[in-house]
Coordinates of N, CA and C in Angstrom, one line a residue:
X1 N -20.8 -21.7 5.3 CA -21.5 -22.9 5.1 C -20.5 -24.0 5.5
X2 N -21.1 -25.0 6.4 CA -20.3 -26.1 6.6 C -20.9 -27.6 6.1
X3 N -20.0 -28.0 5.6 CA -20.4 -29.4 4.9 C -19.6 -30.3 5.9
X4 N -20.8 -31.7 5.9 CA -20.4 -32.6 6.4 C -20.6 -34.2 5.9
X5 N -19.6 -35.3 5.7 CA -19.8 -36.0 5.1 C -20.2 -37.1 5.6
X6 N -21.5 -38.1 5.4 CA -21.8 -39.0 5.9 C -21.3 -40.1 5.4
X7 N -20.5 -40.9 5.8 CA -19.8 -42.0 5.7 C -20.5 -43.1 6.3
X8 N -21.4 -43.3 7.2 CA -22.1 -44.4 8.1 C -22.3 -45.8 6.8
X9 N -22.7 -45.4 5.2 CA -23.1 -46.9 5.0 C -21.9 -47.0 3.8
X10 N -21.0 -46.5 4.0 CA -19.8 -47.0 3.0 C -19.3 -48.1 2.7
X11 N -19.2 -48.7 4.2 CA -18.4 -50.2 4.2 C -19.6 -51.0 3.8
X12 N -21.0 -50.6 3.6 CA -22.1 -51.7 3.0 C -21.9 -51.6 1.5
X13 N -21.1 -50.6 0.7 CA -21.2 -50.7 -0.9 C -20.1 -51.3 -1.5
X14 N -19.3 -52.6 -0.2 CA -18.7 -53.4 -0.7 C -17.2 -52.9 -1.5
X15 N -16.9 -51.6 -0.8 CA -15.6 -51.4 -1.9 C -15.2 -50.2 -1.2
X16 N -14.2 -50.2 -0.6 CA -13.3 -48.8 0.3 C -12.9 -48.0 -0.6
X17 N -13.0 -47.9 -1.6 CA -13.2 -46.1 -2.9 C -14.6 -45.8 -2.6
X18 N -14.5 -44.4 -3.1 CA -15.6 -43.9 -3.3 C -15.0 -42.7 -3.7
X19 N -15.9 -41.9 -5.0 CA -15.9 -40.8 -5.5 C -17.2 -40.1 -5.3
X20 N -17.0 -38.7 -5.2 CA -17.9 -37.8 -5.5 C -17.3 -36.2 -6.0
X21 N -18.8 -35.4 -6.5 CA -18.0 -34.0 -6.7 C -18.8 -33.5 -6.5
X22 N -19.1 -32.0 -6.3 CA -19.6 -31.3 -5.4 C -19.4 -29.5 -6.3
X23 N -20.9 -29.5 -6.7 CA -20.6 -28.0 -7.5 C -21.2 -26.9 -7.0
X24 N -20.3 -26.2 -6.3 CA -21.0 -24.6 -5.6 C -21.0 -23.8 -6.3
X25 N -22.0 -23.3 -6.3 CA -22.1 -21.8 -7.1 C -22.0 -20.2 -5.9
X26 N -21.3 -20.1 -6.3 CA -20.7 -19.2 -5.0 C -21.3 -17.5 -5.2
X27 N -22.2 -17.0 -4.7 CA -23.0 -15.7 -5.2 C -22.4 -14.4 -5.2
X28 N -21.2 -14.8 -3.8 CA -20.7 -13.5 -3.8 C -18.9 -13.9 -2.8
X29 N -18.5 -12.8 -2.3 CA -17.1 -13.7 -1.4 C -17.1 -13.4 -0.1
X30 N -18.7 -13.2 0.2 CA -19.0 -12.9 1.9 C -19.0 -14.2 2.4
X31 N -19.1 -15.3 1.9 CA -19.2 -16.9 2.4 C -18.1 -17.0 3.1
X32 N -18.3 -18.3 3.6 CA -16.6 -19.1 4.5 C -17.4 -20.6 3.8
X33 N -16.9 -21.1 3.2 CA -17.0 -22.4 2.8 C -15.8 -23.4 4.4
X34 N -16.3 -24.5 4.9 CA -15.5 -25.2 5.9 C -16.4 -26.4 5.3
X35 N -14.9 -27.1 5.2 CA -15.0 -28.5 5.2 C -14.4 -29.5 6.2
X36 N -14.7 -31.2 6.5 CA -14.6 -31.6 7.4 C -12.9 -31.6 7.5
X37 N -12.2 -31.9 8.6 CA -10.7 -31.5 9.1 C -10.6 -32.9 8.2
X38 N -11.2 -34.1 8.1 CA -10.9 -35.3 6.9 C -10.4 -35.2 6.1
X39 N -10.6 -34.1 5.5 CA -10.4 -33.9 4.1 C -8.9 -33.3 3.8
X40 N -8.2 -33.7 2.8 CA -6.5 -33.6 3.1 C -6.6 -33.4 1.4
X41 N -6.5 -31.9 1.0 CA -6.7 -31.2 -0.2 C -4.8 -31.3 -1.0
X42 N -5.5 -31.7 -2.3 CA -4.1 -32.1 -3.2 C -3.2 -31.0 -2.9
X43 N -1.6 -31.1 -2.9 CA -1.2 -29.8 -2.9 C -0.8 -29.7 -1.4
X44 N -1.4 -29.8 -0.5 CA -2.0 -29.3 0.7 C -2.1 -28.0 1.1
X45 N -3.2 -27.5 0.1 CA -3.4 -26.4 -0.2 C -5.1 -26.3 -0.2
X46 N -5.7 -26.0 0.9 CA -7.2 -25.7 0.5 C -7.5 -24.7 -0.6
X47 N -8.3 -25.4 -1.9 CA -8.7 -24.4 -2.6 C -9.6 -23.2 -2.7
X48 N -9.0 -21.8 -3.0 CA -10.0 -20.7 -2.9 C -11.2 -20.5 -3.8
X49 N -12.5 -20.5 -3.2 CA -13.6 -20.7 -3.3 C -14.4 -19.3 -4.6
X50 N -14.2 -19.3 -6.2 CA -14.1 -18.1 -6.7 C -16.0 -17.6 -6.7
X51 N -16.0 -16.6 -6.3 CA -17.4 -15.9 -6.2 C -17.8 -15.5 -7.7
X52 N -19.1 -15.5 -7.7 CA -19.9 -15.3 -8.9 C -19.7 -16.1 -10.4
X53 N -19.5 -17.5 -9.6 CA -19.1 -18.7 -10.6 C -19.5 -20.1 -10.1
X54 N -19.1 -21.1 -10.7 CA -19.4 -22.5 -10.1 C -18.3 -22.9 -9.9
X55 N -18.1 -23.2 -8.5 CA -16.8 -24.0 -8.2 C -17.1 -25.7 -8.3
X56 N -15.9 -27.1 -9.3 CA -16.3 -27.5 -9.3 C -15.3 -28.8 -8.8
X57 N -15.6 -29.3 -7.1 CA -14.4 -30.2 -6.2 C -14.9 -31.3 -6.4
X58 N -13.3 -32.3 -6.5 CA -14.0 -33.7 -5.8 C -13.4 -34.0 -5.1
X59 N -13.9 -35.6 -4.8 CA -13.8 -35.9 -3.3 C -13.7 -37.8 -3.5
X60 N -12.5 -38.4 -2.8 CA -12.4 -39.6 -2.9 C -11.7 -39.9 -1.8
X61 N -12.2 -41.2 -1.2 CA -11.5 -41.8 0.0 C -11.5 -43.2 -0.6
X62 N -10.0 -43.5 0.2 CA -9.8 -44.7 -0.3 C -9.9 -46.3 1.0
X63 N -10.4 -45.6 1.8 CA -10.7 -46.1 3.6 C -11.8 -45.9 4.5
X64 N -12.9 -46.2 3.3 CA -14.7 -45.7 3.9 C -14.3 -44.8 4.4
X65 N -14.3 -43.7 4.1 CA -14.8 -42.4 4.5 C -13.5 -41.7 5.6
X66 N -12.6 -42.4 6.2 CA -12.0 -41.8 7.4 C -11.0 -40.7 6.8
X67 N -11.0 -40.6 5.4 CA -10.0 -39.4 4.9 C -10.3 -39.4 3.7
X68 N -10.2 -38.1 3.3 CA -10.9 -37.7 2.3 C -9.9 -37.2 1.4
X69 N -9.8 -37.0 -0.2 CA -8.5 -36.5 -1.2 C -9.3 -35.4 -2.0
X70 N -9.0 -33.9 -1.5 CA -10.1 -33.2 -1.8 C -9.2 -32.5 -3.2
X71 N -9.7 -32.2 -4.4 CA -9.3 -31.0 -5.3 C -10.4 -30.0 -5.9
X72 N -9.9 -29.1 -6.5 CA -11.0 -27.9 -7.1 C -10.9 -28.7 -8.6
X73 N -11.7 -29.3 -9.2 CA -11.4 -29.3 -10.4 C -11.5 -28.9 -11.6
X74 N -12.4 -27.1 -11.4 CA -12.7 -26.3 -11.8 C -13.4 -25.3 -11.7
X75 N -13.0 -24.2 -12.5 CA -14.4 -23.1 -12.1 C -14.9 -22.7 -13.5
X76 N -16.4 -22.7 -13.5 CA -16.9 -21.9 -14.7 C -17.6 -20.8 -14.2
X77 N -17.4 -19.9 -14.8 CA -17.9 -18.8 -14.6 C -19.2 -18.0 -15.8

């Protein structure tokens, strides 16, 4: 699965932050989760994606969209 982030109307919400989070529920560990090369994970460490749980990341740029500050900020299982 590849994710891609649309940034086109950021600079219209008047403010160069932005948060979001993103909860996958992951079925099994045959997936490949890719995310955009933007994204520059805490640590610099892409986090591993745990199967038969909800993985739970976010996501903040501080420069409309052109880099992203990615972490896992949990899993529930």
């Amino acid at each position: 699965i590849t994710y891609t982030f649309n940034t086109s109307n950021l600079t219209m919400m008047g403010t160069n932050v932005v948060t979001f989070e993103l909860a996958i529920f992951a079925p099994n560990s045959d997936i490949t989760y890719t995310f955009p090369s933007t994204v520059k994970w805490l640590d610099g460490v892409e986090p591993t994606i745990t199967a038969n749980a909800t993985n739970l990341l976010a996501f903040r740029t501080l420069d409309y969209g052109s880099t992203w500050i990615g972490n896992l900020q949990g899993v529930v299982s």
